[in-house]
XYZ file of C-alpha atoms in Angstrom:
696
model
C 220.662 175.063 85.864
C 217.191 176.652 85.384
C 217.412 176.116 81.510
C 218.129 172.342 81.998
C 215.497 171.867 84.299
C 212.954 173.482 81.918
C 214.342 171.325 79.266
C 214.040 168.014 81.139
C 210.341 169.052 82.367
C 209.248 169.554 78.680
C 210.950 166.327 77.523
C 209.108 164.733 80.493
C 205.607 166.063 79.116
C 206.561 165.128 75.655
C 207.332 161.591 76.651
C 204.033 161.327 78.875
C 202.115 162.473 75.913
C 203.697 160.234 73.353
C 203.129 157.098 75.805
C 199.555 158.384 76.311
C 199.086 158.668 72.627
C 200.758 155.315 72.000
C 198.467 153.596 74.183
C 195.244 154.656 72.417
C 196.817 154.034 69.134
C 197.662 150.341 70.349
C 194.030 149.904 71.500
C 193.104 151.074 67.826
C 195.471 148.852 66.307
C 194.092 145.860 68.435
C 190.480 146.968 67.343
C 191.425 146.973 63.483
C 192.798 143.423 63.665
C 189.646 142.184 65.709
C 187.427 144.086 63.056
C 189.332 142.301 60.104
C 188.610 138.839 61.614
C 185.251 139.781 62.936
C 183.619 141.080 59.445
C 184.994 138.020 57.499
C 183.943 135.747 60.328
C 180.240 137.093 60.173
C 179.756 136.531 56.336
C 181.347 133.458 56.197
C 179.248 132.298 59.211
C 176.204 133.366 57.083
C 177.459 131.036 54.180
C 177.987 128.267 56.516
C 174.718 128.460 58.295
C 173.217 128.649 54.884
C 174.235 125.280 54.241
C 173.484 123.496 57.683
C 177.262 123.938 59.075
C 178.816 121.968 56.421
C 181.478 123.275 54.659
C 181.603 120.673 52.101
C 178.043 121.638 51.012
C 179.026 125.040 50.248
C 178.911 125.391 46.478
C 182.336 126.246 44.878
C 180.969 129.477 43.115
C 179.565 130.749 46.165
C 182.697 130.178 48.078
C 185.073 131.577 45.542
C 182.883 134.910 45.444
C 183.122 135.154 49.244
C 186.922 134.631 49.161
C 187.451 137.020 46.112
C 185.288 139.929 47.521
C 186.846 139.501 51.473
C 189.665 142.023 50.733
C 187.649 144.574 49.144
C 184.959 144.364 51.755
C 187.544 144.379 54.666
C 189.308 147.430 53.361
C 185.891 149.111 52.836
C 184.645 148.246 56.568
C 188.037 149.731 58.123
C 187.698 152.683 56.299
C 183.938 153.180 57.248
C 184.813 152.475 60.717
C 187.392 154.797 61.032
C 185.126 157.617 59.428
C 182.709 156.969 61.974
C 185.170 157.414 64.827
C 185.119 153.585 66.032
C 188.940 153.505 66.473
C 189.252 156.662 68.803
C 186.158 156.905 70.676
C 186.432 156.650 74.802
C 184.392 153.406 75.018
C 184.195 153.254 78.827
C 181.630 156.077 78.166
C 180.026 154.402 75.341
C 176.351 155.404 75.097
C 173.511 155.719 72.593
C 175.541 158.031 70.508
C 178.264 155.304 69.896
C 175.580 152.623 69.222
C 174.110 154.679 66.271
C 177.454 155.077 64.942
C 178.154 151.314 64.784
C 174.327 151.054 63.316
C 175.118 153.374 60.625
C 178.395 152.117 59.770
C 176.999 148.424 59.690
C 174.469 149.511 57.415
C 176.768 151.250 54.794
C 178.832 148.160 54.770
C 176.130 145.815 54.294
C 174.938 147.610 51.450
C 178.372 147.646 49.923
C 178.279 143.958 50.605
C 175.130 143.334 48.802
C 175.586 145.505 45.802
C 179.467 144.785 45.370
C 179.528 140.944 45.560
C 176.349 140.828 43.435
C 177.871 143.141 40.661
C 180.994 141.579 40.539
C 180.354 138.020 41.160
C 176.679 137.007 41.269
C 173.873 137.027 43.637
C 174.587 135.106 47.134
C 171.567 133.308 49.077
C 169.487 135.778 50.979
C 170.317 134.371 54.540
C 173.848 135.177 53.788
C 173.293 138.850 53.619
C 170.796 138.702 56.704
C 173.004 136.383 59.094
C 176.238 138.166 57.895
C 174.726 141.722 58.797
C 173.349 140.616 62.218
C 176.690 139.011 63.290
C 178.897 141.551 62.267
C 176.728 144.188 63.994
C 176.918 141.929 67.310
C 180.531 141.207 67.100
C 181.483 145.088 66.369
C 179.243 146.388 69.272
C 180.148 143.634 71.715
C 183.857 144.269 71.966
C 183.280 148.032 72.154
C 180.811 147.974 74.709
C 182.729 145.499 76.595
C 185.044 148.482 77.529
C 182.177 150.017 79.326
C 180.784 147.027 80.908
C 183.866 146.150 82.371
C 184.467 149.968 83.647
C 180.864 150.010 85.242
C 181.710 146.945 87.080
C 184.792 148.229 88.381
C 183.253 151.389 89.444
C 180.214 149.325 91.141
C 182.820 147.417 92.864
C 184.591 150.583 94.119
C 181.293 152.206 95.159
C 180.054 149.219 96.971
C 183.205 149.341 98.825
C 183.102 153.171 99.327
C 179.130 153.487 99.844
C 178.781 155.060 103.321
C 174.948 156.097 102.395
C 171.871 154.092 101.673
C 169.993 156.630 99.516
C 166.313 157.286 98.450
C 165.686 158.938 95.280
C 162.398 160.949 95.338
C 161.217 161.555 91.907
C 161.104 159.010 88.944
C 161.527 161.534 86.189
C 164.086 162.974 84.205
C 166.124 164.572 86.809
C 165.785 161.431 88.968
C 167.020 159.277 86.173
C 170.016 161.499 85.932
C 170.906 161.471 89.382
C 170.435 157.683 89.528
C 172.791 157.227 86.650
C 175.341 159.249 88.265
C 175.109 157.516 91.626
C 175.807 154.366 89.674
C 178.557 155.541 87.489
C 180.362 158.089 89.552
C 183.537 157.210 91.353
C 183.153 160.225 93.650
C 179.698 159.136 94.832
C 179.335 157.685 98.366
C 175.750 156.649 98.223
C 174.011 153.522 96.899
C 170.645 154.103 95.586
C 168.139 151.626 97.067
C 164.737 152.800 96.085
C 162.762 155.383 94.366
C 159.530 157.472 95.575
C 157.265 158.753 93.243
C 153.388 159.796 93.430
C 152.285 158.365 90.009
C 150.986 154.815 90.623
C 151.670 153.914 87.211
C 155.371 153.945 88.170
C 155.002 151.633 91.178
C 156.425 148.410 91.214
C 158.541 149.233 88.213
C 162.555 149.521 87.931
C 164.107 152.449 86.584
C 168.125 152.193 86.316
C 168.189 148.916 88.091
C 166.508 150.690 91.177
C 162.819 149.761 92.545
C 159.973 152.271 92.397
C 158.395 151.376 95.765
C 155.501 153.864 96.170
C 154.419 157.649 96.782
C 155.071 160.019 99.808
C 153.088 157.948 102.231
C 155.418 155.096 101.832
C 158.589 157.242 102.642
C 158.711 156.263 106.268
C 158.372 152.620 105.902
C 161.072 152.301 103.050
C 163.484 154.207 105.077
C 163.229 151.777 107.718
C 163.086 148.759 105.210
C 166.296 149.706 103.055
C 168.003 151.530 106.114
C 168.060 154.559 104.338
C 170.204 157.575 105.805
C 170.234 159.805 102.618
C 167.188 161.256 100.802
C 167.783 163.018 97.666
C 164.866 165.185 96.456
C 165.016 165.017 92.309
C 161.904 166.914 91.473
C 162.968 170.590 90.392
C 159.765 171.524 88.834
C 157.964 170.885 92.219
C 155.609 173.816 93.352
C 156.622 175.060 96.698
C 153.608 173.594 98.649
C 154.276 170.262 97.266
C 157.996 170.222 98.014
C 157.189 171.563 101.553
C 154.652 168.825 102.068
C 157.286 165.999 100.815
C 160.075 167.305 102.853
C 158.068 167.766 105.928
C 157.713 163.917 105.975
C 161.177 163.469 104.985
C 162.539 165.523 107.992
C 160.753 163.074 110.338
C 163.106 160.264 109.254
C 166.219 162.177 110.417
C 167.991 161.289 107.131
C 170.229 163.549 105.329
C 168.301 165.694 102.800
C 169.703 167.000 99.739
C 167.587 168.753 96.717
C 168.303 170.158 93.143
C 167.698 173.944 93.382
C 165.326 174.506 90.291
C 163.912 173.674 87.204
C 166.444 175.742 85.102
C 168.926 172.999 85.871
C 166.636 170.555 84.457
C 166.122 172.379 81.261
C 169.907 173.254 80.840
C 170.567 169.597 81.253
C 172.601 170.604 84.330
C 171.298 168.029 86.553
C 174.108 166.335 89.024
C 174.918 165.217 92.433
C 177.113 168.320 92.630
C 174.444 170.375 91.981
C 172.325 168.986 95.007
C 172.395 171.028 97.945
C 171.274 170.284 101.589
C 167.674 171.024 102.230
C 167.359 174.684 103.635
C 164.848 175.881 106.082
C 163.444 178.244 103.389
C 162.354 174.934 101.347
C 159.858 174.379 104.267
C 158.240 177.636 103.975
C 155.704 176.603 101.315
C 155.648 179.772 99.521
C 156.150 180.177 95.769
C 159.325 182.270 95.030
C 158.886 185.838 93.813
C 158.897 186.323 90.163
C 159.783 189.528 88.665
C 160.206 190.780 84.886
C 163.778 190.654 84.681
C 163.875 191.888 81.118
C 161.984 194.988 82.512
C 164.401 195.415 85.211
C 167.313 195.184 82.772
C 166.267 197.895 80.515
C 165.228 199.886 83.658
C 168.809 199.722 85.160
C 170.849 199.422 81.821
C 173.014 202.322 81.134
C 172.395 204.019 84.634
C 174.681 205.340 87.166
C 173.277 203.419 90.276
C 174.317 204.336 94.281
C 173.738 201.596 96.795
C 173.912 202.888 100.421
C 174.770 200.175 102.988
C 175.740 198.162 99.920
C 178.119 195.843 102.218
C 175.100 194.559 104.044
C 172.856 191.379 103.438
C 170.243 193.222 101.439
C 172.760 195.872 100.083
C 175.298 193.251 99.011
C 172.682 191.516 97.030
C 171.405 194.472 95.339
C 174.929 195.105 94.108
C 175.121 191.428 92.804
C 172.113 191.777 90.863
C 172.436 195.256 89.375
C 175.960 194.227 88.493
C 174.528 191.765 86.284
C 172.124 194.105 84.327
C 175.029 196.368 82.570
C 174.826 199.357 84.752
C 176.748 202.399 83.591
C 178.406 202.614 87.060
C 177.644 201.031 90.399
C 178.659 202.933 93.600
C 178.678 201.104 96.915
C 178.467 203.388 99.928
C 179.274 201.730 103.368
C 180.480 202.862 106.783
C 182.067 199.469 107.459
C 184.970 198.555 105.481
C 185.235 195.000 105.892
C 181.829 194.289 104.163
C 182.453 196.822 101.481
C 185.809 195.093 100.712
C 184.283 191.860 100.482
C 181.416 192.820 97.944
C 184.144 194.806 96.169
C 186.394 191.722 95.446
C 183.552 189.398 94.654
C 182.022 191.844 91.929
C 185.613 192.643 90.588
C 186.125 188.791 90.340
C 182.633 187.965 88.605
C 182.494 191.023 86.424
C 185.486 192.134 84.922
C 183.747 195.198 82.796
C 181.990 196.612 85.624
C 182.711 200.139 86.499
C 182.497 199.683 90.037
C 183.257 202.505 92.807
C 183.304 201.478 96.744
C 183.178 204.349 98.909
C 183.604 204.612 102.700
C 181.235 207.155 104.660
C 178.528 207.529 106.599
C 174.674 208.668 105.403
C 174.911 210.752 108.657
C 177.634 213.037 107.419
C 175.979 215.397 105.073
C 179.239 216.677 103.635
C 180.307 213.261 102.439
C 176.913 212.594 101.035
C 176.850 215.702 99.037
C 180.515 215.075 97.833
C 179.259 211.580 96.747
C 176.025 213.007 94.772
C 178.253 215.816 93.083
C 180.805 213.942 91.971
C 178.972 210.967 90.714
C 175.383 212.048 90.124
C 173.779 208.577 90.393
C 170.664 208.143 88.413
C 169.032 205.727 90.836
C 169.446 205.394 94.601
C 168.726 202.227 96.711
C 168.961 203.370 100.412
C 169.795 200.093 102.503
C 171.861 201.672 105.138
C 170.246 201.416 108.739
C 170.319 200.125 112.081
C 168.218 197.077 112.003
C 168.532 195.241 115.402
C 165.633 195.483 117.301
C 166.757 194.976 121.008
C 170.091 197.181 120.437
C 167.900 200.152 119.113
C 165.884 199.925 122.292
C 168.529 200.600 124.372
C 169.982 203.213 122.109
C 166.930 205.006 120.618
C 168.843 208.225 119.629
C 171.091 206.130 117.632
C 168.222 204.841 115.621
C 167.165 208.319 114.910
C 170.369 209.652 113.885
C 171.069 206.998 111.404
C 167.831 205.663 110.162
C 165.610 208.890 110.100
C 168.524 211.650 109.894
C 170.406 209.410 107.453
C 167.498 208.881 105.254
C 166.565 212.399 105.207
C 170.113 213.766 104.389
C 170.396 211.071 101.411
C 166.932 211.868 100.132
C 167.698 215.540 100.114
C 170.947 214.905 98.371
C 168.884 213.070 95.833
C 166.606 215.776 95.251
C 169.585 218.395 95.189
C 171.227 216.545 92.441
C 168.680 215.555 90.367
C 168.530 211.677 90.953
C 165.474 210.161 88.888
C 164.519 207.353 91.445
C 164.946 206.991 95.179
C 164.019 203.541 96.851
C 163.982 203.184 100.471
C 164.258 199.729 102.187
C 161.555 199.523 104.767
C 160.406 196.545 106.898
C 157.015 195.306 108.226
C 158.144 196.360 111.706
C 157.051 199.955 110.550
C 153.560 198.777 110.661
C 152.100 199.487 113.859
C 155.470 199.488 115.549
C 156.173 198.577 119.070
C 160.028 199.107 119.221
C 162.019 202.061 118.307
C 163.513 200.391 115.257
C 160.257 199.888 113.624
C 159.048 203.534 114.431
C 162.207 204.966 113.056
C 161.583 202.906 109.632
C 157.949 204.298 109.717
C 159.438 207.602 110.212
C 161.795 206.924 107.248
C 158.944 206.213 105.066
C 157.308 209.573 106.176
C 160.436 211.088 105.061
C 160.203 209.493 101.784
C 156.685 210.396 101.397
C 157.063 213.870 102.363
C 160.249 214.384 99.944
C 158.053 213.119 97.011
C 155.329 215.547 97.714
C 157.704 218.339 98.082
C 159.634 217.307 94.825
C 156.195 217.301 92.969
C 155.294 220.571 94.454
C 158.672 222.259 93.944
C 158.063 223.380 97.735
C 161.738 223.254 98.698
C 161.502 225.780 100.981
C 159.732 223.590 103.438
C 162.686 221.400 103.885
C 164.056 221.944 107.474
C 167.755 222.386 108.604
C 168.465 218.965 110.494
C 172.231 219.703 110.955
C 172.703 219.538 107.379
C 170.449 221.706 105.334
C 168.897 225.255 105.487
C 165.560 226.440 106.919
C 165.182 229.698 105.548
C 165.190 231.075 102.039
C 167.253 234.309 101.140
C 167.000 235.731 97.711
C 166.092 232.582 96.242
C 168.708 230.248 98.184
C 168.191 228.148 101.085
C 170.401 229.530 104.166
C 170.816 228.652 107.469
C 173.515 229.168 110.409
C 176.892 228.216 108.910
C 178.381 227.872 112.069
C 175.838 225.234 113.243
C 176.076 223.674 110.001
C 179.680 223.111 110.282
C 179.601 222.136 113.736
C 177.350 219.066 112.942
C 178.736 218.223 109.349
C 182.293 219.610 108.989
C 180.910 221.642 106.307
C 182.125 225.188 105.145
C 179.612 228.134 104.743
C 179.768 227.696 100.948
C 178.496 224.251 101.101
C 175.622 225.202 103.019
C 174.118 227.385 100.093
C 171.721 225.554 98.036
C 170.189 226.996 94.962
C 166.377 226.471 94.528
C 166.292 227.208 90.911
C 169.136 224.893 90.371
C 166.836 222.047 91.472
C 163.708 223.148 89.891
C 165.420 223.527 86.572
C 166.599 219.864 86.403
C 166.198 217.959 82.800
C 163.996 215.384 84.891
C 160.681 215.683 86.093
C 161.445 215.646 90.008
C 162.747 212.730 92.038
C 160.379 209.825 92.497
C 160.580 208.427 96.147
C 159.080 205.159 97.109
C 159.571 202.681 99.935
C 159.593 198.829 99.726
C 158.575 197.198 102.711
C 158.995 193.271 103.338
C 159.498 190.992 106.355
C 162.543 189.030 107.861
C 165.022 187.864 105.664
C 166.270 184.430 105.660
C 170.263 184.135 106.090
C 170.792 188.210 106.411
C 172.982 189.047 109.362
C 170.006 189.715 111.623
C 168.162 186.718 110.802
C 167.289 184.375 113.448
C 168.735 181.334 111.282
C 172.585 182.250 111.528
C 171.755 182.403 115.446
C 169.925 179.066 115.406
C 172.925 177.296 113.309
C 175.461 178.512 115.613
C 173.294 177.174 118.779
C 173.028 173.591 116.913
C 176.525 173.454 116.197
C 177.702 174.298 119.869
C 174.803 171.282 120.768
C 172.183 173.570 122.085
C 170.216 174.947 123.572
C 168.410 176.844 120.646
C 166.668 179.724 122.150
C 163.154 181.015 121.028
C 161.660 183.947 122.671
C 158.109 182.715 122.782
C 156.085 179.297 121.558
C 153.441 181.806 119.836
C 155.782 183.999 118.031
C 155.352 184.317 114.325
C 157.135 186.243 111.266
C 156.817 186.788 107.665
C 159.918 185.178 105.725
C 161.685 185.793 102.409
C 165.134 184.854 100.930
C 167.251 187.614 100.325
C 167.045 187.245 96.350
C 163.379 187.579 96.807
C 163.574 190.744 98.646
C 166.171 192.329 96.230
C 164.073 191.230 93.291
C 161.235 192.947 94.891
C 163.154 196.230 95.593
C 164.534 196.128 91.853
C 160.817 195.770 90.592
C 159.672 198.458 92.511
C 161.968 200.681 91.024
C 160.432 200.169 87.706
C 156.911 200.363 88.976
C 157.491 203.736 90.916
C 155.573 206.915 90.079
C 156.438 208.520 93.657
C 155.187 208.122 97.329
C 154.355 204.484 96.870
C 154.864 201.888 99.604
C 155.377 198.483 97.924
C 154.580 195.416 99.819
C 155.264 191.674 98.999
C 152.643 189.150 99.636
C 154.793 186.828 101.735
C 152.220 184.231 102.230
C 151.422 182.755 105.526
C 153.246 183.950 108.756
C 155.577 181.063 110.198
C 156.173 180.293 113.869
C 159.575 180.539 115.109
C 159.353 177.635 116.958
C 158.277 175.532 114.144
C 161.339 177.263 112.243
C 163.646 176.135 115.049
C 162.488 172.607 115.018
C 162.828 171.934 111.334
C 166.321 173.439 111.387
C 167.379 171.176 114.271
C 165.879 168.305 112.346
C 167.607 169.126 108.962
C 170.777 169.306 110.828
C 170.108 165.312 111.871
C 168.872 165.875 115.251
C 165.773 165.738 117.379
C 164.268 168.428 118.989
C 163.957 168.312 122.872
C 165.937 165.002 122.581
C 169.379 165.849 121.086
C 168.857 169.526 120.986
C 166.725 171.381 123.645
C 164.689 174.444 123.029
C 164.350 177.302 125.552
C 161.861 180.036 125.623
C 163.511 183.109 126.731
C 160.485 185.635 126.845
C 160.160 188.471 124.447
C 162.668 190.959 124.218
C 162.270 194.654 124.774
C 160.142 195.832 121.797
C 159.119 192.783 120.302
C 155.556 191.648 119.422
C 154.444 188.158 118.597
C 153.251 189.137 115.208
C 154.120 191.422 112.311
C 151.597 193.064 110.116
C 152.458 193.846 106.274
C 150.118 196.974 106.010
C 148.536 199.348 108.408
C 144.853 198.850 108.740
C 144.089 202.353 107.040
C 146.661 201.953 104.130
C 144.347 199.412 102.016
C 145.982 197.679 99.142
C 146.470 198.037 95.330
C 147.606 195.246 92.836
C 150.386 195.663 90.516
C 151.177 193.934 87.355
C 153.091 191.480 89.475
C 150.447 189.455 91.603
C 152.874 189.025 94.637
C 153.688 192.782 94.619
C 151.046 195.208 96.499
C 151.028 198.941 96.927
C 149.862 200.400 99.951
C 147.862 203.532 99.852
C 150.142 206.249 101.933
C 148.261 207.385 104.835
C 147.828 211.058 104.722
C 149.658 213.432 107.140
C 150.418 217.016 107.291
C 153.921 217.363 105.553
C 154.570 220.814 106.774
C 153.885 219.918 110.557
C 155.739 216.692 109.943
C 158.780 218.277 108.724
C 158.948 220.785 111.745
C 158.450 218.069 114.080
C 161.298 215.932 112.396
C 163.686 219.239 112.917
C 162.919 218.691 116.781
C 163.310 215.405 116.611
C 166.645 215.645 114.739
C 167.911 218.430 117.208
C 166.965 216.219 120.322
C 168.656 212.902 118.979
C 171.709 214.878 118.392
C 171.597 216.088 121.996
C 170.863 212.514 123.238
C 167.607 213.529 124.820
C 166.160 211.118 127.396
C 162.644 211.725 125.772
C 163.410 210.752 122.380
C 160.775 207.830 122.358
C 158.042 209.855 123.677
C 158.560 212.557 120.769
C 158.491 209.599 118.296
C 155.235 208.521 119.620
C 153.907 212.118 118.987
C 154.766 212.085 115.486
C 154.044 208.279 114.556
C 150.563 207.976 115.870
C 150.537 204.151 115.137
C 153.734 203.613 117.611
C 152.761 201.658 120.575
C 155.807 201.155 122.596
C 156.492 197.745 124.202
C 153.440 196.627 126.459
C 151.052 199.082 125.010
C 149.866 196.895 121.811
C 147.694 194.183 121.504
C 150.212 191.817 119.791
C 152.794 192.336 122.769
C 152.416 189.667 125.114
C 152.678 191.352 128.517
C 153.056 187.998 130.342
C 156.700 187.589 128.711
C 157.943 190.097 131.093
């Protein structure tokens, strides 16, 4: 039964293919018949016109020459047309390429006519050659392009029936032309192009692809009303960020659906199409040029390295893994405590990078034994430390967890990096670490101090200064770090043997010591902790959209930008730096929310209400990128700067850190006060000038 079914399927497939083949062969046969008639009629018409359309006036020698040469010329034309693929082209998609082939074939055929008939039978009248050539070209072209014309007319009728949008295209350039052409020819399009906007006055009042260019950006609103526009397509991929923001800010006032081409690279690659247009995102309205990094430099730095990403399943961590995977690492290790996120990024990378040497491990950075096992087994060359608790209000109610996970977790990971000879350790920090008013920001400042301390100790070789922290030794005995094995095992489940680390084994590494750096940036659009996903959910639910304060401002960047900064920092690092991105102007969250409502097709305070809920615990009205004392230094990338580290006593800090760790594991009620003593720039909620006390 199965064999019979398979045989039937095969026969049906063959029959279908044969029918398809027969169809275009029949079309080709009809074209050959047409061409035979057309080429002979063309040259006979040239002879007839030469003698005033009177057949009796044609001299017999001219007519005999034409009749005798006709079979040779006809056969030659069919052969040339076949060679130039004029019988097997898809004429419904005919374009300049097909027209060029018809022209070339006609020129060759005409030369054959001129030299052939003249050599064999004598010279014919000059008008015979000219008229015959022109008429032949017109007839051969007309029948073939009629397929395209009929097809386009059918598509236009279908589009007019299907069209549900009146579209305005912004940009009368190459990208705009491609979009217009697809709007008018694609059967998938549901939009009818009605007008074009372009800021070049030379194009105003002219026509492109049958659509009028009606003016510049100042004419957008009036033409939206005039043509009843409900969809705007932004087709200027090369526009600067500020220019794009200004135009889109006008467009969003129209309540039309906004779509845009992502970038210039699509125009360069010829990859401009309706399918590539995406809804305008709120980041398009930020008005800052995207950060540019030297990808070749990053490629050379990452290629052939074993790279560990802690928190690799999170928003920043997963994007780090994506970009690292594209740079040919020797091995990529993803370390995360949350298995669902780790599984998702694992499956994505396996699908996209078949040859990637990928290892996904589950564990906590708070578990010293697990961290040490990972470093001992895989010996990473570079570590990107993205694992952290980042939610400000939640950490305010669980400050000990912020210290355990962020600070102690960073310390344990950084210690293992030094112990096992990692070349470079990159900490993911935040602008909330600058003059923090919440425990999350203060914990990230402590992480930066840990990194700076580790870098100083790595360069000085003073491993003996490192405290125990429920994971490492606080005493040096016979050239080895030692501690209380029972305390150690109680905290991390490690054996006494695991708690012994040989100092000389660290000092004698081939590398010149681990380089520790921190990378500080603002809020990341689209991340798990971003306000954007929250706003979208609130809009989908019909509102209200909640904003903490009408004057609250934040710096924003996209996830790819944040990750490119982290990767670039890895190439610039000498050790001890805090890298900072110039994120441009701060953005009001209230404005961000209103823009998002408009981009969703609603009117703020009319369709979707905004509510102000007051600043949450630990929140401040504005974030700062650098502490005033830090100063700033430029790098080769004009958007990446280095903050000069604030000096502090490393030995004193490490002793304070030891006490802080002990208190956090005891879940102390005084942990915030202890952090305030260590981080002198930490002003808990209500004590900082940028914290609005009226909000409470």
